[in-house]
Amino acid sequence: MKPPFWTRYLILSMICALVALGVIIQMVRIQNIPGAKAIMAQSELYAGVKETIYPARGNIYDRGGYLLAGNETTYEVGLDLSQIVDPETIATVTTTILGLDYTETLAYARNLPGENSRYYIVLTDFVSSDEIEQLNILKEEYANRPKQKNEMRPSLAGLVWNAHTKRSYPEGDLASNLIGFYGFLDRKEGHGFFGVEEAYNDLLTGTPQEIYMASDPQLVEALPEIHAGASLVLTIDREIQAMTETVLENSVKWSGAEAGTIIISDPRDGSILAMATTPRLDPNEYWKHDEIFPKPTPFNRAVSKSYEPGSVFKVITMAAALDKGIVEPDTLFYDPGYIEVGGSYIYNWNGGAWGDQDMTGCLQHSLNVCLAWIATELGEKDFYRYLEDFGFNRNTGIDVAGEIHWPLRVPGDNQWFEVDLGTNAFGQGIAVTPIQMVMAISALANEGKMMAPHIVKSMIINNHQYEINPVVVGTPIKAETAETITRMLAVSLQEESSSALVSGYEIAGKTGTAEIPTEFGYTNETTNTSFVGWGPTDDPQFLVYIWLEKPSISIWGSDVAAPVFQEIVQNLVILLDIPPDAVRQNLTTK
Amino acid sequence: MKNHLLQAYRQAPWRVQLQWIGLFLLGLVLISFVAGVYLNISGRAAAAGRQIQVMENRIGILKREINDLATQLASITSAEQMRSRVKDTNLHQIDPNLALYIKVPGYQTRTSVVLAPPPNANMIKKPILQPQYTTSLWDWFVDNIWAAPDKPINVDLKVSP
């Protein structure tokens, strides 16, 4: 009997099934042989790459939006050993364009791929875009050059470069003392040093994310959104900062001072408009730090160096006494030329006796005897309570790295002596930082409200700008007291025809000349000269603090620091669009 | 009679063979069709995946270029450069005594820069692609039919901006 037709199909199907079964058995067998796990593990290496993505470091802007710190593209140049065909050309070109060592590069380029487990060798890093452009042109030219018979065509195959970003400071050393710098040479562990770069390092850096990029396009997914680090908008104004630095440099040269510091703030909200100190570093070349700042030179004297401020401190003592009601502007004091406090005698700056003086006269003539008397009348308890209220026993909390404060010695401390009450009253025997003085005196210029000094105005996080609200850190004196002392200082400046006066603007201010403590006691051969002033007195919009260390041209603050203040304010009123008082009052009345 | 009737309704062997072949070919066509669709979809998915890689790379390059250009712009307009230009063009700072101040209604003095919008209530992050474009049919069934039978089925296909 003839078999049914489907038996042929059945046989054919069975053969196919057997073959398929054989394939399946073989597949299962291969997956379970002893080396299978190793092969699987190796295959995973090619399945994709895990990579840590470091977000771009946040930018830093001034209050006008000018970029102070950003990022620029730079390149790492290396050798892909498996692609190299012409080591000599690579060595020659990299020597010519990148300045690398010919012999060393040639030795690297002659390595065989896999030799010493090396497939890729980094030749150099932080190569500029211009140099890469030159390499690119040459590489393309060699690749497209027609090949002649029996001729070896030069080739840069195997010479590769990868772009990455590098911190860049387009303004050079402008405001470098408060910006700090980022150690970009260390691409993985780099972090900010000094200034806002250090204080806000975590925010600026952002959050690195580990991602997996599959080689199989079927498995590719969009990368998670990696936000750049937060950007900062500073309170400083680029033009005011540049002007301040120029004036400071000229002043240091002119006065023969060892160093200088100028801070300009807005007393109404504590924002710092400019902060200039010497020396300065171009953060694009931060490796010169140790050369420019030999120990113990601080990076930013305005926050990291304390000193005995001298007579500028008298405004604090006078404000405390006025606020407590111990004295009034017209209170008379007979100055015999000396006063005994705690068994020690205190004399005036010129050793003279000034006779009857009202309180404005005491400030105008900067009488140590008068201020020491005021402190004794105030009493140690109230005097030091006021100093603590003005913040002299702590850091101001300004948002730059490296702030310090000298401990305030108060009655009861081992290091405190009764005479300190007298000397502290005129700024000797007490050490402060310029930023502490700025914060304290902001209360006098701002109706008694002391504002926290700050550098960062707003932050841009995930494409949203967050404004930072000013903070009142205390009200050490009443508004009436602030107004009274401002008026007294304005009058005293005018009556002494100070070189700090600015035509058209009423300014309140005080000079300071401080002796410098040494191992052998105080010396009056070299001094610290200071000036603090604010204005316009009816609506204070700026506060300027100046400190010039050990000037050689004169030892007096009135000769050295006061003219610097005048120059600063003459420029400042233009940059801040503040019309002369008469014009402003006229415009306001209209 | 019975045999006769059976014989009357039986297909000719060549016809049965033809039906089997037809059935087999139909299966083959169906399988080929499914395989073709699968290949087409997976090919397009792979191409899209590759495009994503290329675009991610491009985004990275563009971000770097933007940063680079912003820094270059800042360099050529730096305070020092601008001072130099001022000097070259023979400009100088105004003498405050010669300045004329007038009141301009509505004039705003310099305010601090706004580089990004302030935070607001609309900050809740929305995915770029709506779930309708990313959820598979299977996920949709699991979410809407099996896992949450009580909930009304989400048929809102409006794409919010």
Tab-separated table of N, CA, C and O in Angstrom, chain A residues 5 9 56 61-65 67 70-73 129 163-165 168 170-171 214-215 217-218 220-223 225-227 233 237-238 242 246 457 460 463-466 503 571 574-576 578-580 583 587 590, chain B residues 13 16-17 20-21 42-43 45-47 49-50 52-53 56 63-65 67-68 70-71 74-75 77-80 82-83 93-97 101-103 107 109-120 123 125:
chain	number	residue	atom	x	y	z
A	5	PHE	N	0.646	10.755	1.865
A	5	PHE	CA	1.630	11.768	1.416
A	5	PHE	C	2.287	12.506	2.589
A	5	PHE	O	3.417	12.940	2.523
A	9	TYR	N	6.217	14.545	4.911
A	9	TYR	CA	6.316	15.787	5.708
A	9	TYR	C	6.693	15.490	7.145
A	9	TYR	O	7.468	16.209	7.778
A	56	ALA	N	28.843	70.140	34.613
A	56	ALA	CA	29.696	71.330	34.463
A	56	ALA	C	29.612	72.165	35.739
A	56	ALA	O	28.533	72.307	36.321
A	61	TYR	N	28.779	84.982	38.437
A	61	TYR	CA	28.555	86.267	37.772
A	61	TYR	C	28.627	87.405	38.794
A	61	TYR	O	28.406	87.187	39.985
A	62	ASP	N	28.871	88.617	38.299
A	62	ASP	CA	28.729	89.768	39.178
A	62	ASP	C	27.253	90.192	39.141
A	62	ASP	O	26.442	89.575	38.434
A	63	ARG	N	26.895	91.242	39.885
A	63	ARG	CA	25.478	91.593	39.978
A	63	ARG	C	24.899	92.077	38.651
A	63	ARG	O	23.686	92.062	38.442
A	64	GLY	N	25.764	92.450	37.717
A	64	GLY	CA	25.291	92.898	36.413
A	64	GLY	C	25.244	91.783	35.387
A	64	GLY	O	24.887	92.004	34.235
A	65	GLY	N	25.621	90.566	35.779
A	65	GLY	CA	25.586	89.434	34.864
A	65	GLY	C	26.880	89.198	34.110
A	65	GLY	O	26.933	88.356	33.212
A	67	LEU	N	30.343	87.589	33.467
A	67	LEU	CA	30.882	86.292	33.889
A	67	LEU	C	32.236	86.481	34.573
A	67	LEU	O	33.161	87.049	33.997
A	70	GLY	N	33.807	80.812	34.617
A	70	GLY	CA	33.028	79.948	33.732
A	70	GLY	C	33.843	78.719	33.374
A	70	GLY	O	34.786	78.352	34.079
A	71	ASN	N	33.455	78.112	32.265
A	71	ASN	CA	34.164	76.899	31.829
A	71	ASN	C	34.514	77.028	30.361
A	71	ASN	O	33.734	77.566	29.590
A	72	GLU	N	35.663	76.545	29.982
A	72	GLU	CA	36.037	76.548	28.564
A	72	GLU	C	36.492	75.157	28.147
A	72	GLU	O	36.866	74.341	28.992
A	73	THR	N	36.447	74.916	26.832
A	73	THR	CA	36.804	73.594	26.330
A	73	THR	C	38.311	73.453	26.222
A	73	THR	O	39.005	74.358	25.763
A	129	SER	N	42.160	74.784	22.133
A	129	SER	CA	41.393	74.518	20.903
A	129	SER	C	42.218	74.876	19.668
A	129	SER	O	42.125	74.197	18.630
A	163	ALA	N	37.666	66.049	24.167
A	163	ALA	CA	37.365	67.364	24.759
A	163	ALA	C	36.834	67.213	26.181
A	163	ALA	O	36.172	66.239	26.507
A	164	HIS	N	37.143	68.145	27.018
A	164	HIS	CA	36.523	68.256	28.339
A	164	HIS	C	36.586	69.722	28.746
A	164	HIS	O	37.173	70.543	28.048
A	165	THR	N	35.950	70.049	29.866
A	165	THR	CA	35.922	71.462	30.244
A	165	THR	C	36.951	71.771	31.327
A	165	THR	O	37.377	70.885	32.063
A	168	SER	N	37.603	78.519	34.003
A	168	SER	CA	38.247	79.672	33.390
A	168	SER	C	37.754	80.959	34.058
A	168	SER	O	36.583	81.070	34.416
A	170	PRO	N	37.576	84.675	33.081
A	170	PRO	CA	37.821	85.637	31.992
A	170	PRO	C	38.285	87.008	32.471
A	170	PRO	O	38.888	87.741	31.704
A	171	GLU	N	38.011	87.360	33.728
A	171	GLU	CA	38.429	88.670	34.224
A	171	GLU	C	39.827	88.621	34.844
A	171	GLU	O	40.257	89.598	35.464
A	214	ALA	N	24.507	51.436	27.073
A	214	ALA	CA	24.551	50.121	26.437
A	214	ALA	C	25.082	50.237	25.015
A	214	ALA	O	24.772	51.189	24.301
A	215	SER	N	25.903	49.243	24.613
A	215	SER	CA	26.391	49.230	23.230
A	215	SER	C	25.269	48.819	22.286
A	215	SER	O	25.229	49.224	21.134
A	217	PRO	N	22.101	49.116	20.561
A	217	PRO	CA	21.211	50.261	20.371
A	217	PRO	C	19.780	49.980	20.820
A	217	PRO	O	19.020	50.885	21.117
A	218	GLN	N	19.410	48.662	20.859
A	218	GLN	CA	18.059	48.331	21.325
A	218	GLN	C	17.879	48.715	22.793
A	218	GLN	O	16.772	48.947	23.249
A	220	VAL	N	19.537	51.174	24.326
A	220	VAL	CA	19.933	52.545	24.645
A	220	VAL	C	18.753	53.332	25.190
A	220	VAL	O	17.642	53.230	24.690
A	221	GLU	N	18.990	54.060	26.240
A	221	GLU	CA	17.963	54.933	26.800
A	221	GLU	C	18.521	56.346	26.875
A	221	GLU	O	19.734	56.519	26.938
A	222	ALA	N	17.609	57.307	26.875
A	222	ALA	CA	18.064	58.698	27.020
A	222	ALA	C	18.746	58.844	28.376
A	222	ALA	O	18.311	58.265	29.361
A	223	LEU	N	19.855	59.585	28.381
A	223	LEU	CA	20.562	59.795	29.642
A	223	LEU	C	19.693	60.612	30.587
A	223	LEU	O	18.902	61.441	30.134
A	225	GLU	N	18.638	63.579	32.937
A	225	GLU	CA	19.026	64.988	32.821
A	225	GLU	C	20.023	65.323	33.931
A	225	GLU	O	19.693	65.185	35.121
A	226	ILE	N	21.218	65.695	33.521
A	226	ILE	CA	22.245	66.000	34.521
A	226	ILE	C	22.412	67.513	34.571
A	226	ILE	O	22.922	68.127	33.639
A	227	HIS	N	21.950	68.098	35.645
A	227	HIS	CA	22.000	69.551	35.772
A	227	HIS	C	23.411	69.993	36.102
A	227	HIS	O	24.107	69.347	36.890
A	233	VAL	N	25.222	84.415	41.494
A	233	VAL	CA	25.284	85.830	41.128
A	233	VAL	C	25.763	86.569	42.373
A	233	VAL	O	25.117	86.488	43.424
A	237	ASP	N	29.911	94.529	42.101
A	237	ASP	CA	29.721	95.165	40.804
A	237	ASP	C	31.095	95.214	40.131
A	237	ASP	O	32.053	95.725	40.710
A	238	ARG	N	31.168	94.662	38.931
A	238	ARG	CA	32.469	94.548	38.256
A	238	ARG	C	33.171	95.888	38.115
A	238	ARG	O	34.374	95.991	38.348
A	242	ALA	N	36.638	96.831	39.859
A	242	ALA	CA	37.820	97.190	39.062
A	242	ALA	C	38.363	98.545	39.508
A	242	ALA	O	39.584	98.723	39.665
A	246	THR	N	42.028	99.264	41.259
A	246	THR	CA	42.974	100.219	40.665
A	246	THR	C	43.401	101.258	41.705
A	246	THR	O	44.595	101.546	41.869
A	457	LYS	N	24.369	87.058	45.916
A	457	LYS	CA	23.088	87.759	45.821
A	457	LYS	C	21.965	86.796	45.470
A	457	LYS	O	20.876	86.874	46.004
A	460	ILE	N	21.433	80.218	40.953
A	460	ILE	CA	20.623	79.633	39.876
A	460	ILE	C	20.763	78.124	39.986
A	460	ILE	O	21.822	77.559	39.722
A	463	ASN	N	17.933	75.859	36.665
A	463	ASN	CA	17.297	76.864	35.809
A	463	ASN	C	16.297	77.770	36.519
A	463	ASN	O	15.412	78.338	35.885
A	464	HIS	N	16.396	77.895	37.819
A	464	HIS	CA	15.574	78.848	38.561
A	464	HIS	C	16.470	79.697	39.444
A	464	HIS	O	17.387	79.176	40.071
A	465	GLN	N	16.187	80.986	39.437
A	465	GLN	CA	17.033	81.905	40.202
A	465	GLN	C	16.404	82.179	41.574
A	465	GLN	O	15.260	82.630	41.660
A	466	TYR	N	17.162	81.889	42.591
A	466	TYR	CA	16.697	82.085	43.966
A	466	TYR	C	17.423	83.287	44.563
A	466	TYR	O	18.655	83.274	44.656
A	503	SER	N	33.323	116.850	47.281
A	503	SER	CA	32.536	118.023	46.920
A	503	SER	C	31.112	117.627	46.505
A	503	SER	O	30.916	116.750	45.653
A	571	ASN	N	34.653	108.370	42.585
A	571	ASN	CA	34.332	107.436	41.498
A	571	ASN	C	33.037	106.680	41.775
A	571	ASN	O	32.254	106.392	40.869
A	574	ILE	N	29.629	108.169	40.890
A	574	ILE	CA	29.325	108.119	39.447
A	574	ILE	C	28.848	106.715	39.077
A	574	ILE	O	27.841	106.541	38.392
A	575	LEU	N	29.571	105.719	39.570
A	575	LEU	CA	29.224	104.343	39.209
A	575	LEU	C	27.889	103.912	39.816
A	575	LEU	O	27.201	103.051	39.271
A	576	LEU	N	27.541	104.500	40.961
A	576	LEU	CA	26.264	104.141	41.593
A	576	LEU	C	25.127	105.096	41.203
A	576	LEU	O	24.016	104.969	41.717
A	578	ILE	N	24.682	108.260	41.926
A	578	ILE	CA	24.182	109.052	43.065
A	578	ILE	C	24.476	110.523	42.766
A	578	ILE	O	25.637	110.935	42.755
A	579	PRO	N	23.453	111.323	42.502
A	579	PRO	CA	23.692	112.746	42.205
A	579	PRO	C	24.177	113.470	43.464
A	579	PRO	O	23.958	112.982	44.581
A	580	PRO	N	24.797	114.658	43.311
A	580	PRO	CA	25.168	115.450	44.484
A	580	PRO	C	23.939	115.723	45.353
A	580	PRO	O	22.808	115.747	44.854
A	583	VAL	N	21.294	118.280	44.216
A	583	VAL	CA	20.529	117.817	43.048
A	583	VAL	C	19.550	116.735	43.473
A	583	VAL	O	18.368	116.744	43.096
A	587	LEU	N	15.564	116.894	43.240
A	587	LEU	CA	14.804	115.933	42.438
A	587	LEU	C	13.759	115.230	43.297
A	587	LEU	O	12.636	114.982	42.858
A	590	LYS	N	10.780	117.528	43.936
A	590	LYS	CA	9.919	117.633	42.754
A	590	LYS	C	9.000	116.426	42.678
A	590	LYS	O	7.889	116.470	42.263
B	13	PRO	N	-7.238	13.360	-3.306
B	13	PRO	CA	-5.935	13.461	-2.586
B	13	PRO	C	-5.109	14.664	-3.010
B	13	PRO	O	-4.498	15.339	-2.173
B	16	VAL	N	-6.407	17.636	-1.128
B	16	VAL	CA	-6.012	17.648	0.298
B	16	VAL	C	-4.563	18.116	0.426
B	16	VAL	O	-4.207	18.946	1.275
B	17	GLN	N	-3.758	17.541	-0.505
B	17	GLN	CA	-2.328	17.925	-0.492
B	17	GLN	C	-2.165	19.433	-0.713
B	17	GLN	O	-1.398	20.115	-0.026
B	20	TRP	N	-3.110	21.316	2.391
B	20	TRP	CA	-2.021	21.284	3.393
B	20	TRP	C	-0.902	22.268	3.013
B	20	TRP	O	-0.380	23.006	3.851
B	21	ILE	N	-0.579	22.213	1.727
B	21	ILE	CA	0.502	23.123	1.274
B	21	ILE	C	0.072	24.576	1.460
B	21	ILE	O	0.820	25.422	1.949
B	42	SER	N	11.994	46.604	15.435
B	42	SER	CA	13.252	46.556	16.195
B	42	SER	C	14.351	47.328	15.460
B	42	SER	O	15.199	47.961	16.096
B	43	GLY	N	14.289	47.299	14.116
B	43	GLY	CA	15.272	48.077	13.346
B	43	GLY	C	15.103	49.567	13.595
B	43	GLY	O	16.074	50.292	13.820
B	45	ALA	N	13.682	50.857	16.220
B	45	ALA	CA	14.040	51.134	17.617
B	45	ALA	C	15.553	51.258	17.759
B	45	ALA	O	16.060	52.131	18.474
B	46	ALA	N	16.265	50.356	17.041
B	46	ALA	CA	17.734	50.411	17.109
B	46	ALA	C	18.248	51.716	16.515
B	46	ALA	O	19.155	52.357	17.068
B	47	ALA	N	17.633	52.101	15.367
B	47	ALA	CA	18.058	53.361	14.736
B	47	ALA	C	17.775	54.542	15.664
B	47	ALA	O	18.595	55.455	15.809
B	49	GLY	N	17.592	54.360	18.883
B	49	GLY	CA	18.570	54.268	19.975
B	49	GLY	C	19.894	54.888	19.584
B	49	GLY	O	20.512	55.638	20.348
B	50	ARG	N	20.308	54.576	18.370
B	50	ARG	CA	21.583	55.135	17.880
B	50	ARG	C	21.461	56.662	17.758
B	50	ARG	O	22.388	57.397	18.091
B	52	ILE	N	19.582	58.521	19.542
B	52	ILE	CA	19.632	59.076	20.902
B	52	ILE	C	21.089	59.253	21.319
B	52	ILE	O	21.480	60.293	21.843
B	53	GLN	N	21.888	58.198	21.038
B	53	GLN	CA	23.307	58.294	21.412
B	53	GLN	C	23.970	59.486	20.725
B	53	GLN	O	24.707	60.251	21.340
B	56	GLU	N	22.638	62.713	22.249
B	56	GLU	CA	23.207	62.954	23.584
B	56	GLU	C	24.614	63.529	23.440
B	56	GLU	O	25.002	64.463	24.130
B	63	LYS	N	26.627	71.991	24.713
B	63	LYS	CA	26.759	72.614	26.035
B	63	LYS	C	28.182	73.132	26.227
B	63	LYS	O	28.390	74.225	26.744
B	64	ARG	N	29.140	72.313	25.798
B	64	ARG	CA	30.545	72.733	25.928
B	64	ARG	C	30.810	73.974	25.084
B	64	ARG	O	31.476	74.916	25.512
B	65	GLU	N	30.243	73.958	23.848
B	65	GLU	CA	30.470	75.101	22.956
B	65	GLU	C	29.844	76.374	23.524
B	65	GLU	O	30.421	77.456	23.434
B	67	ASN	N	29.292	77.060	26.696
B	67	ASN	CA	30.163	77.509	27.796
B	67	ASN	C	31.402	78.206	27.262
B	67	ASN	O	31.835	79.235	27.771
B	68	ASP	N	31.955	77.586	26.211
B	68	ASP	CA	33.180	78.106	25.613
B	68	ASP	C	32.961	79.514	25.052
B	68	ASP	O	33.749	80.432	25.294
B	70	ALA	N	30.529	81.609	25.812
B	70	ALA	CA	30.230	82.565	26.887
B	70	ALA	C	31.527	83.044	27.542
B	70	ALA	O	31.677	84.229	27.854
B	71	THR	N	32.448	82.114	27.732
B	71	THR	CA	33.723	82.485	28.356
B	71	THR	C	34.540	83.371	27.427
B	71	THR	O	35.158	84.344	27.867
B	74	ALA	N	33.077	86.765	27.492
B	74	ALA	CA	33.444	87.440	28.744
B	74	ALA	C	34.886	87.931	28.694
B	74	ALA	O	35.207	89.000	29.214
B	75	SER	N	35.744	87.150	28.042
B	75	SER	CA	37.162	87.545	27.958
B	75	SER	C	37.331	88.807	27.116
B	75	SER	O	38.081	89.708	27.492
B	77	THR	N	35.172	91.054	26.572
B	77	THR	CA	34.485	92.226	27.142
B	77	THR	C	34.858	92.407	28.619
B	77	THR	O	34.097	92.988	29.383
B	78	SER	N	35.995	91.871	29.007
B	78	SER	CA	36.404	91.982	30.415
B	78	SER	C	36.666	93.440	30.772
B	78	SER	O	36.848	94.293	29.896
B	79	ALA	N	36.685	93.706	32.061
B	79	ALA	CA	36.877	95.085	32.529
B	79	ALA	C	38.173	95.669	31.972
B	79	ALA	O	38.207	96.834	31.541
B	80	GLU	N	39.203	94.857	31.945
B	80	GLU	CA	40.504	95.339	31.457
B	80	GLU	C	40.427	95.679	29.967
B	80	GLU	O	40.912	96.728	29.522
B	82	MET	N	37.748	96.423	28.271
B	82	MET	CA	36.879	97.587	28.056
B	82	MET	C	37.603	98.882	28.408
B	82	MET	O	37.445	99.892	27.721
B	83	ARG	N	38.417	98.825	29.452
B	83	ARG	CA	39.203	100.018	29.826
B	83	ARG	C	40.159	100.390	28.705
B	83	ARG	O	40.349	101.550	28.366
B	93	GLN	N	36.105	109.438	32.003
B	93	GLN	CA	35.009	109.440	32.971
B	93	GLN	C	34.450	110.849	33.127
B	93	GLN	O	35.201	111.827	33.086
B	94	ILE	N	33.149	110.908	33.328
B	94	ILE	CA	32.486	112.205	33.443
B	94	ILE	C	32.947	112.939	34.709
B	94	ILE	O	33.214	112.319	35.736
B	95	ASP	N	33.050	114.261	34.596
B	95	ASP	CA	33.326	115.094	35.766
B	95	ASP	C	31.996	115.291	36.489
B	95	ASP	O	31.041	115.827	35.907
B	96	PRO	N	31.902	114.845	37.748
B	96	PRO	CA	30.612	114.936	38.437
B	96	PRO	C	30.070	116.358	38.512
B	96	PRO	O	28.851	116.567	38.544
B	97	ASN	N	30.970	117.334	38.493
B	97	ASN	CA	30.504	118.721	38.580
B	97	ASN	C	29.833	119.181	37.281
B	97	ASN	O	29.101	120.163	37.268
B	101	TYR	N	21.677	116.206	35.912
B	101	TYR	CA	20.729	115.178	36.344
B	101	TYR	C	19.317	115.660	36.070
B	101	TYR	O	18.955	116.776	36.432
B	102	ILE	N	18.544	114.836	35.418
B	102	ILE	CA	17.134	115.185	35.181
B	102	ILE	C	16.259	114.010	35.604
B	102	ILE	O	16.701	112.848	35.562
B	103	LYS	N	15.068	114.330	35.996
B	103	LYS	CA	14.140	113.294	36.439
B	103	LYS	C	13.400	112.746	35.225
B	103	LYS	O	12.757	113.502	34.499
B	107	TYR	N	11.889	105.863	34.624
B	107	TYR	CA	13.252	105.335	34.468
B	107	TYR	C	13.613	104.445	35.650
B	107	TYR	O	13.405	104.808	36.799
B	109	THR	N	16.525	102.544	37.699
B	109	THR	CA	17.986	102.482	37.862
B	109	THR	C	18.433	101.040	37.661
B	109	THR	O	17.612	100.135	37.567
B	110	ARG	N	19.743	100.867	37.611
B	110	ARG	CA	20.283	99.537	37.362
B	110	ARG	C	19.786	98.535	38.398
B	110	ARG	O	19.865	98.782	39.592
B	111	THR	N	19.265	97.456	37.901
B	111	THR	CA	18.836	96.412	38.841
B	111	THR	C	19.726	95.200	38.614
B	111	THR	O	20.421	95.113	37.599
B	112	SER	N	19.704	94.298	39.556
B	112	SER	CA	20.580	93.133	39.412
B	112	SER	C	20.047	92.234	38.298
B	112	SER	O	18.864	92.245	37.967
B	113	VAL	N	20.948	91.483	37.760
B	113	VAL	CA	20.642	90.699	36.570
B	113	VAL	C	19.689	89.540	36.887
B	113	VAL	O	19.728	88.970	37.971
B	114	VAL	N	18.844	89.244	35.923
B	114	VAL	CA	17.975	88.072	36.053
B	114	VAL	C	18.405	87.089	34.967
B	114	VAL	O	18.247	87.343	33.783
B	115	LEU	N	19.009	86.004	35.374
B	115	LEU	CA	19.534	85.031	34.416
B	115	LEU	C	18.634	83.815	34.264
B	115	LEU	O	18.837	82.990	33.385
B	116	ALA	N	17.667	83.693	35.155
B	116	ALA	CA	16.737	82.561	35.072
B	116	ALA	C	15.447	82.976	35.761
B	116	ALA	O	15.454	83.876	36.605
B	117	PRO	N	14.337	82.337	35.407
B	117	PRO	CA	13.073	82.704	36.067
B	117	PRO	C	13.101	82.318	37.540
B	117	PRO	O	13.799	81.382	37.922
B	118	PRO	N	12.335	83.041	38.341
B	118	PRO	CA	12.294	82.669	39.766
B	118	PRO	C	11.534	81.366	39.958
B	118	PRO	O	10.770	80.962	39.084
B	119	PRO	N	11.732	80.727	41.089
B	119	PRO	CA	10.976	79.480	41.333
B	119	PRO	C	9.495	79.821	41.498
B	119	PRO	O	9.149	80.883	41.987
B	120	ASN	N	8.637	78.939	41.039
B	120	ASN	CA	7.198	79.176	41.206
B	120	ASN	C	6.479	77.858	41.410
B	120	ASN	O	7.091	76.804	41.526
B	123	MET	N	6.778	74.249	39.344
B	123	MET	CA	8.073	73.592	39.270
B	123	MET	C	7.998	72.076	39.297
B	123	MET	O	9.009	71.402	39.198
B	125	LYS	N	8.077	68.666	38.182
B	125	LYS	CA	8.685	68.250	36.926
B	125	LYS	C	7.757	67.336	36.137
B	125	LYS	O	7.201	66.397	36.693
